[in-house]
């Protein structure tokens, strides 16, 4: 299949770098895919866009919306992407300055605090719940819809705690208005943060294309991991990678300002797009326990496990 | 073409407005209809002009209208009813456009009626630039443009101040004298009625019935301000109407 | 009786028309027809489940919401926010509108500012509302108040401008005090315009409920809709939307009632 | 000259007032004054940097945006969306409004439906717009069209209702055809009402730009604002808001101009 | 209390409206002001009543108004200027409320003026329920309620139909005969002027200057419809004014 036209949905985040690398280094072309990117401001419309066939493949966190769409027979998860791995710089647990001064210097002190989420059923909600469960703490969750609103609320001390990717967490911490008090990876090991998904039709009827996409995506992921996560290729290769990513992320900032943010944002992307099924099952169970999705939804409703290795 | 009203009666819902009106409107005469306010004068005129269908009785056209008449029954309204977004000229062409006249014919008609109403200089003016008297002269020009067999005039002068009214009465008399037209002229002004009417129909208060028909023989051109014979007619009409008018004025309006 | 030589005919009727009347029953019928069409379409699969929910499922969801008692848990805070926010926005809006209507200096200073802030989308300012008013009820009230404020101001000063100046001159000619003229002539005269402005402001207030409840609201119709949207739960989404729609119709009926009471002097 | 016994005095003046006039200069002055106050407030730290950005920084950001050529990259798609969406919404809205104004059946059927969909917040339906109209320009046009549609319909049928019936009767009395009456009397007569409805619809269209560009928009003022908001970048947020505000003022000025041209017949 | 106008002149921007008006308004007399439309009659009245400040000249109050006069200079407007949201009673109490009358006094005044204008039965009616004639009688009752030293009437009858006008002229004559009041009465209706005016001031077209002052000696009560002497006066006034009226009517209005 030479030059099959496909649309790939993306957010302008470092966590989507695998696709950008595959595009820039011609891996998609090698697979006979003619990719054009569709950029979104939020993950949720991207899931809907895959369901409506406007976008063929996309990467996002597992959300209630994504599961509902799978339940309606519209979408399928076919591979894994971002991964929390002990030892690699991952998502951070943050507290506001006020909470920090009041003694919440480690996640153990979170009991009775407020935890910011964008929406019920978002990954923030899941992380908060898991951390609270581990620490035996009671959290109250504040839905604030937008990351910007959460940052505002954190800075002004109106919510106590939050978790977020490192490239947002670190500069905030440096600014002094919030403090990093822990790593998500310590609480949710092997957390499959984001997954690759496509429409049910693509998953069942366009196997060749889907496999081709996953192959190219995996090559991009491997390059990215080697350059910025494992740093096995040296500084020059790292800088090359940062420059590549900068074409898509923080485009309106000068390179010098963008580079640290991109480096900070580097997290492991699953090798070979492997899926950590135990993590996904855990997330599904959590959604059910929160009554956010129907109880009868199973792992196979959500995931087409015939594509990649299931860990 | 004459008009005949046969036992006309009309109601709005439960409200009896006019009742048992029999009337002949002969060619070339001006019939004035007077009566206290709310007695159904305007309604009667709308019935005559086919803007409303009488619930009882018939309005008959006797004979055929002249062949060159574009709109045999033509209204002139109290509030002028000019389109404010069209010029004087445009307001006249409006009523000619639907009748397949050529541009030249239209132009000729417009120039003619504007000349007859002394409006030639104001051809391009918008209604907002005109005084009330001029506006009503445009409305009269527009009515003349369609060569009506009968002009139906609903208090054409009562929105004007009395000086302008005086001037326009003269205009109408001149127009009629030059070329007699048939008209039904509704007014509540007895002075106007005796100045313009060949016969004057007095309606009772609502439901409007014909109280009396007064014929005035004096030629229109001789009916000048302060003519004694006219004064007598006017005084007599006022006596007929005074009580009806008083009662009509003292009625509460219920919504 | 009539001369045999002359042809007689009835005068042509050419009036009538151009007075459309609304008819409640037809309106209801159309609603029901649309619902039935969608029901059949979704049940037969002609309309996919991604596009629209099945109306009877929506209704069932609504009944469930009602039975569970959650309906009130969502409705009460939303209505409270509506009332408090709109009360602030409308009362400040009317005051400012009247000042603009009465004083040249205020008009010169504020009218352009109002015109400039009118087209600002309130959701764009959400992050700032968090800082300015917090994430509790304060910011929700503020957002709704801010959204109702501008249209109320514009409607009010338009209404004051439209008060018949001849009535004001009358008041002056009887040597009424300035305050009497404002209280007894300007205010009642502006009332019809203010009330019809309220129709728009309150519709906007309902629309803004969703935006307001983006900020840390656990309960509320807006929060309910947002959650349903993020879970792509179409039944609940449509229940929420239908509730807002009913709210809008209710508010409009309430204004009708106030108008029929307060403005019965109108012709 | 005058009788000495009688006291003479000038008659008291008691008229005047109640005719506020706007004054562009004062308006501008107030704007500048507010800006300077905020500038001083933020620079001295009296207003914290969390609350408001420093105006001169906002201006610098704007200049930078302009220099980088990105301004046009954002502005062009947004304005295209505005124009296309509003064109659809307004033209369909005017058509439907006129039909409602002219025909009882249409009014009975559609007026309540319009009243019911008016208070539905468009952002609540965002997920559905993606399904219905895709993520490309289609859904953005649709959202803006939908948002401008309802107010335009309401304004238009109100305007048609307000066309002087005596002018229509005049047309009938001259035996004009139905179409002539609609074209030459009803439409021009409704024009002032339609144009003033446009003022509101177009303001709403600008507001909806932000909602529309939540859906897969790379460039656009709304997308720019959303991105700035999600990064809590106040300078850029305010640049975006200011652009929308200027857009709103421009559109309003454009309508003024059209009115002064098209409605010069008004008294 | 008399009024004296001394060399009054007034402009609106560049527009010269009235010029060099000298006039005495003596106690107990009705002065009518007539003139073509737009000649500044209303402006002159507003200057007299203190609703506007003359740019040139002075309006002087000679002597003090009677002690019981609540509002010495009181207007009656052409468009009635009733508050539509207040009842007949409420419209009258409006002008008394700011003057510290007790409830009882107010009640007495209202009953009195309503009785004098035959409106006692319509006390609770809203303006929208009243006919034009009744509305103007309410406005007159309201003016009487403040016991004016001078009534300033701006075409009080010209919004009414001619039958109602006829009735109200009788009312005014009766009111004046029973208890003479001072009034400046602006009108464009010469018939009204000769029926009500002790002297009639004729203004030229804009800028309004005094063309002539006609005094009529005949007592008001004897000035019936069709009186020959009045007809002569009216004819004479019309001759003075005809050309001015014609010119005024043909002017284009520029915005
Ligand atoms: N379309 C209508 N529907 C209901 N009632 C009407 C309608 N038109 C007129 N009427 C009522 O019919 C009566 C007669 O009205 P009409 O306008 O014919 O009176 P008129 O003699 O012309 O009065 P005026 O002297 O005030 O012009 C009035 O009571 C009026 O309220
Ligand atoms: N407030 C104003 N500002 C500017 N021009 C005015 C104002 N009031 C009146 N004019 C103008 O002054 C002239 C005289 O007006 P005025 O109303 O006094 O005339 P009038 O004699 O009462 O006319 P009419 O018979 O029509 O009532 C007119 O040309 C009018 O347009
Ligand atoms: Mg009538
Ligand atoms: Mg006047």
mmCIF file of N, CA, C and O in Angstrom, chain A residues 8 109 132 158 163-164 187 219-220 242 270:
data_model
loop_
_atom_site.group_PDB
_atom_site.id
_atom_site.type_symbol
_atom_site.label_atom_id
_atom_site.label_comp_id
_atom_site.label_asym_id
_atom_site.label_seq_id
_atom_site.Cartn_x
_atom_site.Cartn_y
_atom_site.Cartn_z
ATOM 1 N N UNK A 8 -3.332 11.715 11.579
ATOM 2 C CA UNK A 8 -2.922 11.358 12.929
ATOM 3 C C UNK A 8 -3.216 12.549 13.836
ATOM 4 O O UNK A 8 -2.825 13.683 13.545
ATOM 5 N N UNK A 109 1.286 13.384 53.786
ATOM 6 C CA UNK A 109 0.514 14.412 54.479
ATOM 7 C C UNK A 109 -0.732 14.868 53.732
ATOM 8 O O UNK A 109 -1.309 15.897 54.050
ATOM 9 N N UNK A 132 -3.959 8.424 46.960
ATOM 10 C CA UNK A 132 -4.709 8.502 48.208
ATOM 11 C C UNK A 132 -4.892 7.108 48.811
ATOM 12 O O UNK A 132 -4.753 6.911 50.027
ATOM 13 N N UNK A 158 -5.554 27.767 46.091
ATOM 14 C CA UNK A 158 -6.958 27.413 46.277
ATOM 15 C C UNK A 158 -7.198 25.916 46.208
ATOM 16 O O UNK A 158 -8.236 25.433 46.624
ATOM 17 N N UNK A 163 -1.049 16.369 40.184
ATOM 18 C CA UNK A 163 0.090 15.684 39.579
ATOM 19 C C UNK A 163 0.135 16.051 38.107
ATOM 20 O O UNK A 163 -0.915 16.200 37.473
ATOM 21 N N UNK A 164 1.373 16.171 37.579
ATOM 22 C CA UNK A 164 1.479 16.647 36.197
ATOM 23 C C UNK A 164 2.826 16.231 35.619
ATOM 24 O O UNK A 164 3.779 15.958 36.359
ATOM 25 N N UNK A 187 4.057 5.390 43.105
ATOM 26 C CA UNK A 187 2.749 4.942 43.602
ATOM 27 C C UNK A 187 2.051 4.028 42.606
ATOM 28 O O UNK A 187 1.319 3.127 42.987
ATOM 29 N N UNK A 219 9.420 2.869 15.875
ATOM 30 C CA UNK A 219 10.757 3.328 15.510
ATOM 31 C C UNK A 219 10.996 4.734 16.032
ATOM 32 O O UNK A 219 12.063 5.050 16.562
ATOM 33 N N UNK A 220 10.000 5.566 15.894
ATOM 34 C CA UNK A 220 10.113 6.928 16.412
ATOM 35 C C UNK A 220 10.325 6.910 17.914
ATOM 36 O O UNK A 220 11.165 7.643 18.466
ATOM 37 N N UNK A 242 15.957 17.302 20.228
ATOM 38 C CA UNK A 242 15.236 18.454 20.761
ATOM 39 C C UNK A 242 14.833 19.393 19.623
ATOM 40 O O UNK A 242 13.716 19.912 19.573
ATOM 41 N N UNK A 270 6.627 3.378 25.431
ATOM 42 C CA UNK A 270 6.697 1.912 25.424
ATOM 43 C C UNK A 270 7.461 1.386 24.218
ATOM 44 O O UNK A 270 7.172 1.776 23.079
#
